[in-house]
Short mmCIF file of C-alpha atoms in Angstrom, two decimals:
data_model
loop_
_atom_site.label_atom_id
_atom_site.label_comp_id
_atom_site.label_asym_id
_atom_site.label_seq_id
_atom_site.Cartn_x
_atom_site.Cartn_y
_atom_site.Cartn_z
CA MET P 1 0.00 0.00 0.00
CA SER P 2 1.28 3.42 -0.92
CA LYS P 3 2.00 5.74 2.00
CA LYS P 4 1.42 8.96 0.10
CA LYS P 5 -1.46 10.89 1.66
CA LEU P 6 -4.41 11.51 -0.62
CA VAL P 7 -6.73 13.05 2.00
CA GLU P 8 -5.90 14.51 5.39
CA ILE P 9 -8.61 15.43 7.90
CA LYS P 10 -7.76 17.24 11.13
CA ASN P 11 -10.09 17.80 14.09
CA LEU P 12 -13.33 17.57 12.11
CA LYS P 13 -16.41 18.77 14.01
CA THR P 14 -19.92 18.87 12.59
CA HIS P 15 -22.96 20.28 14.41
CA PHE P 16 -26.68 20.00 13.72
CA LYS P 17 -29.40 22.35 14.92
CA VAL P 18 -32.05 20.31 16.73
CA GLY P 19 -34.81 22.60 17.95
CA ASP P 20 -33.09 25.30 19.97
CA GLN P 21 -30.00 23.18 20.65
CA TRP P 22 -26.80 22.45 18.75
CA ALA P 23 -25.89 18.76 18.70
CA THR P 24 -22.42 17.47 17.81
CA ALA P 25 -22.68 14.59 15.33
CA VAL P 26 -18.94 14.35 14.59
CA HIS P 27 -16.48 15.41 17.27
CA GLY P 28 -12.78 15.83 16.59
CA VAL P 29 -12.14 13.26 13.85
CA ASP P 30 -8.55 12.97 12.61
CA LEU P 31 -8.10 10.72 9.60
CA ASP P 32 -5.66 10.15 6.76
CA ILE P 33 -6.55 8.35 3.54
CA TYR P 34 -3.64 7.06 1.47
CA GLU P 35 -3.32 6.52 -2.25
CA GLY P 36 -4.06 2.99 -3.37
CA GLU P 37 -5.73 1.80 -0.17
CA THR P 38 -9.20 0.49 0.56
CA LEU P 39 -10.34 2.00 3.84
CA GLY P 40 -13.36 0.72 5.71
CA ILE P 41 -15.37 2.87 8.13
CA VAL P 42 -17.59 0.72 10.32
CA GLY P 43 -20.06 1.37 13.11
CA GLU P 44 -23.73 1.22 14.04
CA SER P 45 -26.32 3.59 12.62
CA GLY P 46 -25.87 6.99 14.23
CA SER P 47 -22.16 6.53 14.90
CA GLY P 48 -21.13 9.37 12.56
CA LYS P 49 -19.75 7.36 9.62
CA SER P 50 -21.70 8.97 6.80
CA VAL P 51 -21.73 12.45 8.35
CA SER P 52 -17.92 12.41 8.57
CA VAL P 53 -17.53 11.68 4.87
CA LEU P 54 -20.33 14.04 3.81
CA SER P 55 -18.58 16.74 5.84
CA LEU P 56 -15.39 16.06 3.91
CA ILE P 57 -17.05 16.69 0.54
CA GLN P 58 -19.26 19.50 1.92
CA LEU P 59 -22.61 17.82 1.31
CA ILE P 60 -23.98 18.37 4.81
CA PRO P 61 -27.37 20.13 4.45
CA ASN P 62 -26.96 23.64 5.84
CA PRO P 63 -29.23 24.34 7.67
CA PRO P 64 -29.54 22.36 9.90
CA GLY P 65 -25.97 21.01 9.72
CA GLU P 66 -22.66 22.83 9.64
CA VAL P 67 -18.98 21.88 9.64
CA VAL P 68 -17.70 24.15 12.41
CA GLU P 69 -14.08 23.12 12.93
CA GLY P 70 -11.26 21.27 11.26
CA GLU P 71 -9.01 21.26 8.23
CA PHE P 72 -9.31 19.23 5.03
CA TYR P 73 -6.46 18.63 2.61
CA PHE P 74 -6.75 16.87 -0.74
CA LYS P 75 -3.49 16.04 -2.49
CA GLY P 76 -1.81 18.62 -0.27
CA GLU P 77 -4.24 21.44 -1.14
CA LYS P 78 -6.25 22.93 1.72
CA ILE P 79 -9.96 22.69 0.92
CA PHE P 80 -11.49 23.70 4.24
CA ASP P 81 -9.97 25.77 7.03
CA GLY P 82 -11.79 25.94 10.35
CA GLU P 83 -9.63 28.85 11.47
CA GLU P 84 -10.99 30.99 8.62
CA LEU P 85 -14.51 30.10 9.74
CA ALA P 86 -13.66 30.96 13.36
CA GLN P 87 -12.44 34.41 12.27
CA ILE P 88 -15.62 34.95 10.29
CA LYS P 89 -17.69 34.08 13.35
CA GLU P 90 -16.02 37.03 15.12
CA VAL P 91 -17.68 39.41 12.65
CA PRO P 92 -20.72 41.10 14.29
CA LYS P 93 -23.99 39.41 13.40
CA TYR P 94 -25.81 42.74 13.01
CA ARG P 95 -24.55 46.21 12.12
CA TYR P 96 -26.91 48.09 14.46
CA PHE P 97 -28.40 47.40 17.91
CA ARG P 98 -26.02 44.47 18.52
CA GLY P 99 -27.11 43.96 22.12
CA LEU P 100 -30.68 43.04 21.24
CA SER P 101 -31.89 39.46 21.43
CA GLU P 102 -33.55 37.93 18.35
CA ASN P 103 -37.07 38.17 19.80
CA VAL P 104 -36.62 41.80 20.91
CA ARG P 105 -35.11 42.68 17.52
CA LYS P 106 -38.07 41.19 15.63
CA THR P 107 -40.55 42.93 17.95
CA LEU P 108 -38.88 46.33 17.50
CA ALA P 109 -38.75 45.82 13.72
CA ILE P 110 -42.50 45.13 13.65
CA LEU P 111 -43.19 48.18 15.83
CA PHE P 112 -41.00 50.40 13.62
CA PHE P 113 -42.66 49.15 10.45
CA SER P 114 -46.17 49.56 11.92
CA GLY P 115 -45.35 52.99 13.35
CA TRP P 116 -44.23 54.21 9.94
CA LEU P 117 -47.54 53.13 8.40
CA VAL P 118 -49.53 54.75 11.21
CA LEU P 119 -47.55 57.98 10.75
CA HIS P 120 -48.21 57.91 6.99
CA VAL P 121 -51.96 57.59 7.60
CA ALA P 122 -51.92 60.23 10.39
CA LEU P 123 -50.22 62.76 8.10
CA ASN P 124 -53.04 62.17 5.62
CA ILE P 125 -50.68 61.94 2.64
CA PRO P 126 -52.89 61.56 -0.47
CA GLY P 127 -52.38 59.24 -3.43
CA VAL P 128 -51.89 55.49 -3.93
CA LEU P 129 -48.50 56.00 -5.63
CA LEU P 130 -47.10 57.88 -2.63
CA PHE P 131 -48.41 55.15 -0.32
CA PHE P 132 -46.55 52.44 -2.27
CA ILE P 133 -43.37 54.55 -2.33
CA SER P 134 -43.70 54.99 1.44
CA LEU P 135 -44.31 51.25 1.92
CA ILE P 136 -41.23 50.28 -0.11
CA SER P 137 -39.08 52.86 1.70
CA ASN P 138 -40.38 51.55 5.02
CA SER P 139 -39.46 47.96 4.13
CA ILE P 140 -35.95 48.90 2.98
CA LEU P 141 -35.22 51.04 6.04
CA THR P 142 -36.59 48.43 8.49
CA SER P 143 -34.46 45.72 6.88
CA TYR P 144 -31.36 47.93 6.89
CA LEU P 145 -31.69 49.05 10.53
CA PHE P 146 -32.66 45.74 12.13
CA PHE P 147 -31.44 42.94 9.86
CA ASN P 148 -28.31 44.29 8.12
CA SER P 149 -25.80 41.51 8.81
CA PRO P 150 -22.07 41.95 8.04
CA TYR P 151 -21.52 38.40 9.32
CA LYS P 152 -24.00 36.89 6.87
CA LYS P 153 -22.43 38.65 3.89
CA THR P 154 -18.90 37.60 4.90
CA TYR P 155 -19.98 34.04 5.70
CA ASN P 156 -21.87 33.58 2.42
CA LYS P 157 -18.88 34.85 0.43
CA TRP P 158 -16.55 32.45 2.27
CA ARG P 159 -18.94 29.52 1.74
CA GLU P 160 -19.26 30.25 -1.96
CA ASN P 161 -15.47 30.30 -2.38
CA MET P 162 -15.11 27.07 -0.43
CA PHE P 163 -17.94 25.37 -2.32
CA GLN P 164 -16.42 26.49 -5.61
CA ARG P 165 -13.18 24.70 -4.70
CA MET P 166 -15.12 21.60 -3.69
CA ARG P 167 -17.29 21.64 -6.84
CA GLU P 168 -14.11 21.44 -8.91
CA LEU P 169 -13.21 18.23 -7.06
CA ARG P 170 -16.59 16.52 -6.69
CA GLY P 171 -17.36 14.28 -9.61
CA ASP P 172 -13.86 14.66 -11.03
CA GLU P 173 -11.30 13.85 -8.33
CA ILE P 174 -13.78 12.70 -5.67
CA ALA P 175 -16.83 10.56 -6.46
CA MET P 176 -19.45 9.06 -4.19
CA ILE P 177 -21.85 6.15 -4.43
CA PHE P 178 -24.80 7.01 -2.21
CA GLN P 179 -27.07 4.74 -0.21
CA GLU P 180 -30.26 3.37 -1.72
CA PRO P 181 -29.60 2.68 -5.41
CA MET P 182 -33.37 2.34 -5.83
CA THR P 183 -33.86 6.08 -5.30
CA SER P 184 -30.51 7.62 -6.27
CA LEU P 185 -31.25 7.75 -10.00
CA ASN P 186 -33.65 10.29 -11.50
CA PRO P 187 -36.74 8.35 -12.66
CA VAL P 188 -37.67 10.80 -15.46
CA TYR P 189 -34.38 10.59 -17.39
CA THR P 190 -32.88 7.62 -19.19
CA VAL P 191 -29.88 5.94 -17.63
CA GLY P 192 -27.76 6.89 -20.64
CA PHE P 193 -28.64 10.56 -20.34
CA GLN P 194 -27.70 10.58 -16.64
CA ILE P 195 -24.31 9.01 -17.35
CA ILE P 196 -23.63 11.49 -20.17
CA GLU P 197 -24.55 14.33 -17.82
CA THR P 198 -21.91 12.98 -15.42
CA LEU P 199 -19.29 12.97 -18.17
CA LYS P 200 -20.07 16.55 -19.19
CA ARG P 201 -22.04 19.25 -17.44
CA LEU P 202 -24.75 20.38 -19.83
CA THR P 203 -26.01 23.90 -20.44
CA PHE P 204 -29.71 24.61 -21.04
CA GLN P 205 -29.10 24.82 -24.81
CA GLU P 206 -27.33 21.46 -24.72
CA TYR P 207 -30.27 19.94 -22.83
CA ILE P 208 -32.58 21.10 -25.65
CA LYS P 209 -30.24 19.87 -28.39
CA ASN P 210 -29.79 16.48 -26.71
CA GLY P 211 -33.56 16.14 -26.33
CA ILE P 212 -34.05 16.84 -30.04
CA ILE P 213 -31.30 14.36 -31.02
CA ASN P 214 -32.81 11.61 -28.85
CA LEU P 215 -36.33 12.35 -30.10
CA ALA P 216 -35.18 12.28 -33.73
CA LYS P 217 -33.38 9.02 -33.08
CA SER P 218 -36.56 7.57 -31.58
CA VAL P 219 -38.67 8.78 -34.53
CA LYS P 220 -36.30 7.29 -37.11
CA SER P 221 -36.17 3.94 -35.32
CA THR P 222 -39.96 3.62 -34.85
CA PRO P 223 -41.25 0.50 -36.71
CA LYS P 224 -43.68 0.96 -39.60
CA ASP P 225 -46.58 -0.79 -37.84
CA ILE P 226 -46.26 1.54 -34.83
CA ARG P 227 -46.34 4.56 -37.16
CA ILE P 228 -49.54 3.28 -38.81
CA LYS P 229 -51.19 2.63 -35.43
CA THR P 230 -50.21 6.11 -34.20
CA THR P 231 -51.63 7.71 -37.37
CA VAL P 232 -54.93 5.83 -37.03
CA PHE P 233 -55.19 6.62 -33.31
CA PHE P 234 -54.66 10.38 -33.76
CA GLY P 235 -57.04 10.45 -36.73
CA LEU P 236 -59.83 8.79 -34.74
CA PHE P 237 -59.09 10.89 -31.65
CA VAL P 238 -59.34 14.22 -33.50
CA MET P 239 -62.44 13.06 -35.38
CA ILE P 240 -64.27 12.02 -32.17
CA PHE P 241 -63.18 15.19 -30.36
CA THR P 242 -64.42 17.35 -33.26
CA GLN P 243 -67.78 15.57 -33.28
CA LEU P 244 -68.06 16.03 -29.53
CA ILE P 245 -67.60 19.79 -29.92
CA ASN P 246 -69.97 20.07 -32.92
CA GLY P 247 -72.75 18.04 -31.32
CA TRP P 248 -72.30 14.71 -33.16
CA THR P 249 -73.44 15.96 -36.58
CA PHE P 250 -71.51 13.27 -38.49
CA GLU P 251 -71.32 15.41 -41.62
CA ILE P 252 -69.16 13.59 -44.15
CA ALA P 253 -66.96 16.59 -44.94
CA THR P 254 -66.37 17.37 -41.27
CA VAL P 255 -65.64 13.73 -40.39
CA PHE P 256 -63.22 13.33 -43.29
CA THR P 257 -61.42 16.64 -42.63
CA SER P 258 -60.97 15.98 -38.91
CA LEU P 259 -59.84 12.40 -39.57
CA LEU P 260 -57.27 13.65 -42.09
CA LYS P 261 -55.98 16.39 -39.75
CA GLY P 262 -55.50 13.91 -36.92
CA ALA P 263 -53.79 11.37 -39.16
CA VAL P 264 -51.37 13.95 -40.59
CA PHE P 265 -50.47 15.48 -37.19
CA PRO P 266 -47.93 12.79 -36.06
CA THR P 267 -46.21 12.94 -39.44
CA ILE P 268 -45.89 16.73 -39.28
CA VAL P 269 -44.44 16.53 -35.76
CA ALA P 270 -41.99 13.84 -36.87
CA TYR P 271 -40.78 15.96 -39.81
CA ILE P 272 -40.40 19.00 -37.53
CA VAL P 273 -38.26 16.98 -35.11
CA ILE P 274 -36.12 15.57 -37.92
CA GLY P 275 -35.78 19.06 -39.41
CA LEU P 276 -34.64 20.50 -36.06
CA ASP P 277 -32.20 17.62 -35.74
CA LYS P 278 -30.65 18.54 -39.11
CA LEU P 279 -30.24 22.15 -37.96
CA ILE P 280 -27.92 20.97 -35.18
CA SER P 281 -24.32 21.11 -36.37
CA GLU P 282 -22.47 17.97 -37.39
CA GLN P 283 -19.75 18.90 -34.91
CA TYR P 284 -22.24 18.74 -32.04
CA HIS P 285 -23.62 15.42 -33.32
CA THR P 286 -20.08 14.02 -33.33
CA LYS P 287 -19.47 15.25 -29.78
CA TRP P 288 -22.75 13.75 -28.60
CA LYS P 289 -21.98 10.44 -30.31
CA LYS P 290 -18.59 10.32 -28.58
CA LEU P 291 -20.20 10.93 -25.16
CA PHE P 292 -22.74 8.21 -25.94
CA GLU P 293 -19.99 5.72 -26.81
CA GLU P 294 -18.05 6.59 -23.65
CA SER P 295 -21.20 5.97 -21.60
CA VAL P 296 -21.69 2.59 -23.27
CA ILE P 297 -18.11 1.66 -22.37
CA LEU P 298 -18.78 2.60 -18.73
CA LEU P 299 -21.88 0.40 -18.61
CA GLU P 300 -19.96 -2.48 -20.18
CA MET P 301 -17.15 -1.97 -17.67
CA VAL P 302 -19.54 -2.47 -14.74
CA GLY P 303 -21.06 -5.57 -16.30
CA ILE P 304 -24.36 -4.33 -17.78
CA PRO P 305 -25.34 -6.70 -20.63
CA SER P 306 -26.50 -5.19 -23.95
CA ALA P 307 -25.17 -1.84 -22.75
CA LYS P 308 -25.89 0.06 -25.97
CA GLN P 309 -29.55 -0.93 -25.98
CA ARG P 310 -29.95 -0.25 -22.24
CA MET P 311 -28.76 3.35 -22.63
CA ASP P 312 -32.31 4.33 -23.59
CA ASP P 313 -33.92 2.52 -20.64
CA TYR P 314 -35.22 4.23 -17.51
CA PRO P 315 -34.15 3.35 -13.94
CA HIS P 316 -37.35 1.41 -13.19
CA GLN P 317 -36.40 -1.01 -15.97
CA PHE P 318 -33.29 -2.08 -14.04
CA SER P 319 -33.04 -4.39 -11.03
CA GLY P 320 -31.54 -3.17 -7.75
CA GLY P 321 -28.16 -4.69 -8.50
CA MET P 322 -28.12 -3.22 -12.00
CA ARG P 323 -29.00 0.23 -10.65
CA GLN P 324 -26.12 -0.01 -8.22
CA ARG P 325 -23.84 -0.88 -11.15
CA VAL P 326 -25.13 2.21 -12.97
CA MET P 327 -24.34 4.31 -9.89
CA ILE P 328 -20.81 2.89 -9.86
CA ALA P 329 -20.45 3.67 -13.58
CA MET P 330 -21.51 7.27 -12.93
CA ALA P 331 -19.08 7.55 -10.02
CA LEU P 332 -16.21 6.24 -12.16
CA ALA P 333 -17.06 8.42 -15.17
CA LYS P 334 -14.27 10.95 -14.50
CA ASN P 335 -11.75 8.36 -13.26
CA PRO P 336 -11.66 9.77 -9.68
CA SER P 337 -8.74 9.51 -7.27
CA LEU P 338 -11.09 8.89 -4.33
CA LEU P 339 -14.24 6.77 -4.51
CA ILE P 340 -16.54 6.91 -1.48
CA ALA P 341 -19.12 4.12 -1.22
CA ASP P 342 -21.78 4.69 1.44
CA GLU P 343 -23.48 1.37 2.20
CA PRO P 344 -23.15 0.27 -1.46
CA THR P 345 -24.76 -3.12 -0.83
CA THR P 346 -27.83 -1.94 1.10
CA ALA P 347 -31.07 -3.69 0.06
CA LEU P 348 -29.21 -6.07 -2.27
CA ASP P 349 -29.23 -9.84 -1.89
CA VAL P 350 -26.05 -11.65 -0.86
CA THR P 351 -25.12 -12.79 -4.37
CA ILE P 352 -25.45 -9.29 -5.82
CA GLN P 353 -23.55 -7.85 -2.82
CA ALA P 354 -20.59 -10.08 -3.61
CA GLN P 355 -20.67 -9.08 -7.28
CA ILE P 356 -20.78 -5.34 -6.46
CA LEU P 357 -17.89 -5.56 -3.97
CA GLU P 358 -15.83 -7.65 -6.38
CA LEU P 359 -16.51 -5.11 -9.13
CA MET P 360 -15.38 -2.17 -6.96
CA ILE P 361 -12.11 -3.86 -6.02
CA GLU P 362 -11.48 -4.91 -9.63
CA LEU P 363 -11.99 -1.35 -10.85
CA LYS P 364 -9.72 0.09 -8.14
CA ASN P 365 -6.96 -2.34 -9.08
CA LYS P 366 -7.00 -0.89 -12.59
CA LYS P 367 -6.05 2.50 -11.12
CA THR P 368 -3.46 1.64 -8.49
CA ASP P 369 -3.15 5.15 -7.02
CA ALA P 370 -6.92 5.49 -6.43
CA ALA P 371 -8.42 4.99 -2.98
CA ILE P 372 -11.78 3.58 -1.91
CA VAL P 373 -13.57 4.51 1.31
CA LEU P 374 -16.21 1.91 2.13
CA ILE P 375 -18.79 2.95 4.74
CA THR P 376 -20.78 0.08 6.21
CA HIS P 377 -22.07 -1.56 9.37
CA ASP P 378 -21.25 -5.00 7.99
CA LEU P 379 -17.93 -6.30 9.32
CA ALA P 380 -18.05 -9.26 6.92
CA VAL P 381 -17.92 -6.80 4.00
CA ILE P 382 -15.02 -4.98 5.68
CA ALA P 383 -13.08 -8.23 6.15
CA GLU P 384 -13.58 -9.17 2.51
CA THR P 385 -12.57 -5.89 0.88
CA CYS P 386 -10.62 -3.50 3.13
CA GLU P 387 -6.94 -3.14 4.00
CA ARG P 388 -7.40 -0.70 6.89
CA VAL P 389 -10.39 -0.20 9.18
CA VAL P 390 -11.74 2.74 11.18
CA VAL P 391 -14.27 1.91 13.92
CA MET P 392 -16.56 4.83 14.84
CA TYR P 393 -18.97 5.32 17.71
CA GLY P 394 -20.62 8.43 19.11
CA GLY P 395 -19.13 10.70 16.47
CA ARG P 396 -15.56 9.71 17.39
CA ILE P 397 -12.99 7.28 16.02
CA GLN P 398 -12.63 4.48 18.58
CA GLU P 399 -10.12 2.21 16.87
CA VAL P 400 -7.93 2.24 13.76
CA ALA P 401 -5.90 -0.72 12.53
CA SER P 402 -5.18 -2.85 9.51
CA ALA P 403 -8.00 -5.27 8.72
CA GLU P 404 -5.81 -8.23 9.60
CA GLU P 405 -4.81 -6.70 12.95
CA LEU P 406 -8.34 -5.58 13.81
CA PHE P 407 -9.92 -8.98 13.21
CA GLY P 408 -7.00 -10.88 14.74
CA ASN P 409 -6.35 -8.64 17.73
CA PRO P 410 -9.23 -6.22 18.40
CA LEU P 411 -8.65 -3.96 21.40
CA HIS P 412 -11.61 -1.64 21.92
CA PRO P 413 -14.61 -3.12 23.80
CA TYR P 414 -16.93 -1.79 21.09
CA THR P 415 -14.99 -3.65 18.40
CA HIS P 416 -15.22 -6.79 20.57
CA GLY P 417 -18.99 -6.40 20.70
CA LEU P 418 -19.29 -5.94 16.94
CA LEU P 419 -17.19 -9.02 16.26
CA ARG P 420 -19.05 -11.18 18.80
CA SER P 421 -22.37 -10.28 17.16
CA ILE P 422 -21.31 -11.77 13.81
CA PRO P 423 -22.63 -15.32 13.16
CA ARG P 424 -19.64 -17.69 12.92
CA PRO P 425 -20.63 -21.00 11.27
CA ASP P 426 -16.93 -21.90 11.03
CA LYS P 427 -16.69 -22.16 14.83
CA ASP P 428 -17.34 -25.48 16.57
CA THR P 429 -18.92 -23.77 19.58
CA LYS P 430 -22.70 -23.94 19.42
CA LYS P 431 -24.77 -21.01 20.68
CA GLU P 432 -28.48 -20.82 21.32
CA ARG P 433 -28.48 -17.09 20.53
CA LEU P 434 -26.11 -14.49 19.13
CA ASP P 435 -24.26 -12.11 21.39
CA ILE P 436 -25.45 -8.51 21.27
CA ILE P 437 -24.20 -5.15 22.49
CA GLU P 438 -26.61 -4.14 25.25
CA GLY P 439 -28.35 -0.78 24.95
CA ILE P 440 -28.55 1.62 22.02
CA VAL P 441 -26.41 4.37 20.51
CA PRO P 442 -27.05 7.50 22.65
CA SER P 443 -28.72 10.55 21.15
CA ILE P 444 -26.36 13.24 19.90
CA LEU P 445 -28.27 15.59 22.21
CA ASP P 446 -27.37 13.50 25.26
CA MET P 447 -23.89 12.07 24.77
CA PRO P 448 -21.96 10.81 27.84
CA VAL P 449 -19.42 13.25 29.27
CA GLY P 450 -16.57 10.75 29.30
CA CYS P 451 -16.11 7.80 26.97
CA LYS P 452 -18.96 7.75 24.45
CA PHE P 453 -19.27 3.96 24.82
CA CYS P 454 -19.26 3.89 28.64
CA THR P 455 -23.05 3.46 28.94
CA ARG P 456 -22.86 0.12 27.08
CA CYS P 457 -19.39 -1.11 28.02
CA ASP P 458 -18.89 -4.31 30.05
CA VAL P 459 -15.38 -3.39 31.26
CA ARG P 460 -15.73 0.29 32.10
CA ILE P 461 -14.03 1.81 35.12
CA ASP P 462 -14.83 4.98 37.09
CA ILE P 463 -12.71 7.30 34.94
CA CYS P 464 -14.67 6.27 31.83
CA ASP P 465 -17.74 8.15 33.11
CA THR P 466 -15.94 11.46 33.60
CA ASP P 467 -12.91 11.67 31.28
CA GLU P 468 -12.87 10.96 27.56
CA PRO P 469 -9.79 8.93 26.60
CA PRO P 470 -7.45 10.11 23.83
CA LEU P 471 -6.79 8.08 20.69
CA ARG P 472 -3.50 6.34 21.52
CA GLU P 473 -1.17 4.13 19.49
CA ILE P 474 -1.00 0.86 21.44
CA THR P 475 1.04 -1.08 18.90
CA GLU P 476 2.45 0.03 15.55
CA ASN P 477 -0.33 1.60 13.45
CA HIS P 478 -2.97 0.30 15.87
CA PHE P 479 -4.79 3.19 17.58
CA VAL P 480 -7.41 2.83 20.32
CA ARG P 481 -9.51 5.27 22.35
CA CYS P 482 -10.00 3.45 25.67
CA HIS P 483 -8.90 3.88 29.31
CA VAL P 484 -8.96 0.14 29.98
CA VAL P 485 -6.79 -0.87 27.06
CA GLU P 486 -3.08 -0.34 27.65
CA THR P 487 -0.43 -2.61 26.25
CA GLU P 488 -2.12 -5.96 26.84
CA ASN P 489 -4.41 -7.23 24.10
CA MET P 490 -8.11 -7.83 24.69
CA ARG P 491 -9.42 -10.62 22.53
CA PRO P 492 -13.11 -11.25 21.91
CA GLN P 493 -14.71 -14.27 23.44
CA ALA P 494 -15.57 -17.03 20.99
#
């Protein structure tokens, strides 16, 4: 495995607004991702796995979420700087009346606005035009006095600059396969169109041109019997509709004319579409054809049979496993250096899961300097695919080690619990029931003061309830956050 850092994350903290409170979902995560490695991030639901990675690529919905601290580096370039954000937070929230609370500020703004209107009426100023001018002036002045925010302007400018840097990376250098392949694709666009859109960002004019090209292609490939049926259908439809309007007169001339108009209509539309298609330059047709062929190659690469024909199919025409393959094809479209897979095998049967994981590893091996981050709660998947593993709980990293070391010599009590809960048919020991980790993941609004796992830990000591342990290196490249663990190894019970 290469030891050149691809991604470096320092002291990542992400908050979410829950009601009137701020809850910390990710608290002080430090993580390096190296070129050429497959890194697994494992933990129960609510442990902070997905939020950590979404924070890295700045896809946390804001509001209610916000990355509040930390530094992100990608290939040595700083993408996010928490110190810049801290300096921005020192900028006054409001230009005037800074000591007012939000409720008092809103109340005074309403009183000022209402008082202006009352004064306008009391002065008996005539004319509707003057009233509207007064109303607009009142709105502008109220907004300026009570809601003029230097902080908001500075913050929005900083966010736009940061998002601009990230937009240049997302989709090109960094790609992500999201959870739920059943809902990740847009149901109203063909699969081929969505892959092409990944290869090249389209302008509005290009959307129109591509629609015309696809429509013309569909018209030209329509079988003769379908054309005849369409002509007959439209002819009868227009004839019946005309008779309905005219009161069912059934005059021969009217019936014949309406039947002819309806029959000719599809042909006229078809010729208009073909004519518009011919107006599009040959150069653009060539470019579109090249994008189409590249998309076909991507579908073939991820194992979609009859890829060229399936380009015109919609997502609902694909099975769950095939949709996940399409998502992988879209993620790999720009040959990214970092591929993030968030629960890529969710809702797929075991056979398809194995095929998807095998495909991801095979594709990574073709680009040896690329890295994969696999987010999952399934330790069996981690054991099969990953070289290094990060165990998360309560928004913190609890253990980091190579996959071989973690499964052979786990140290953190939480890792023990995860491993004991896995069915082991290879073991001779018979069990009437599987081991479980007692309790549930605590709410981010009510996290323990000390160790985040102390409320569920079987080996906790007094200090665990009050002091949070640091992440320490117990053996070479094996890091653990636990007071109990020192130099001796703690092995899970069989």
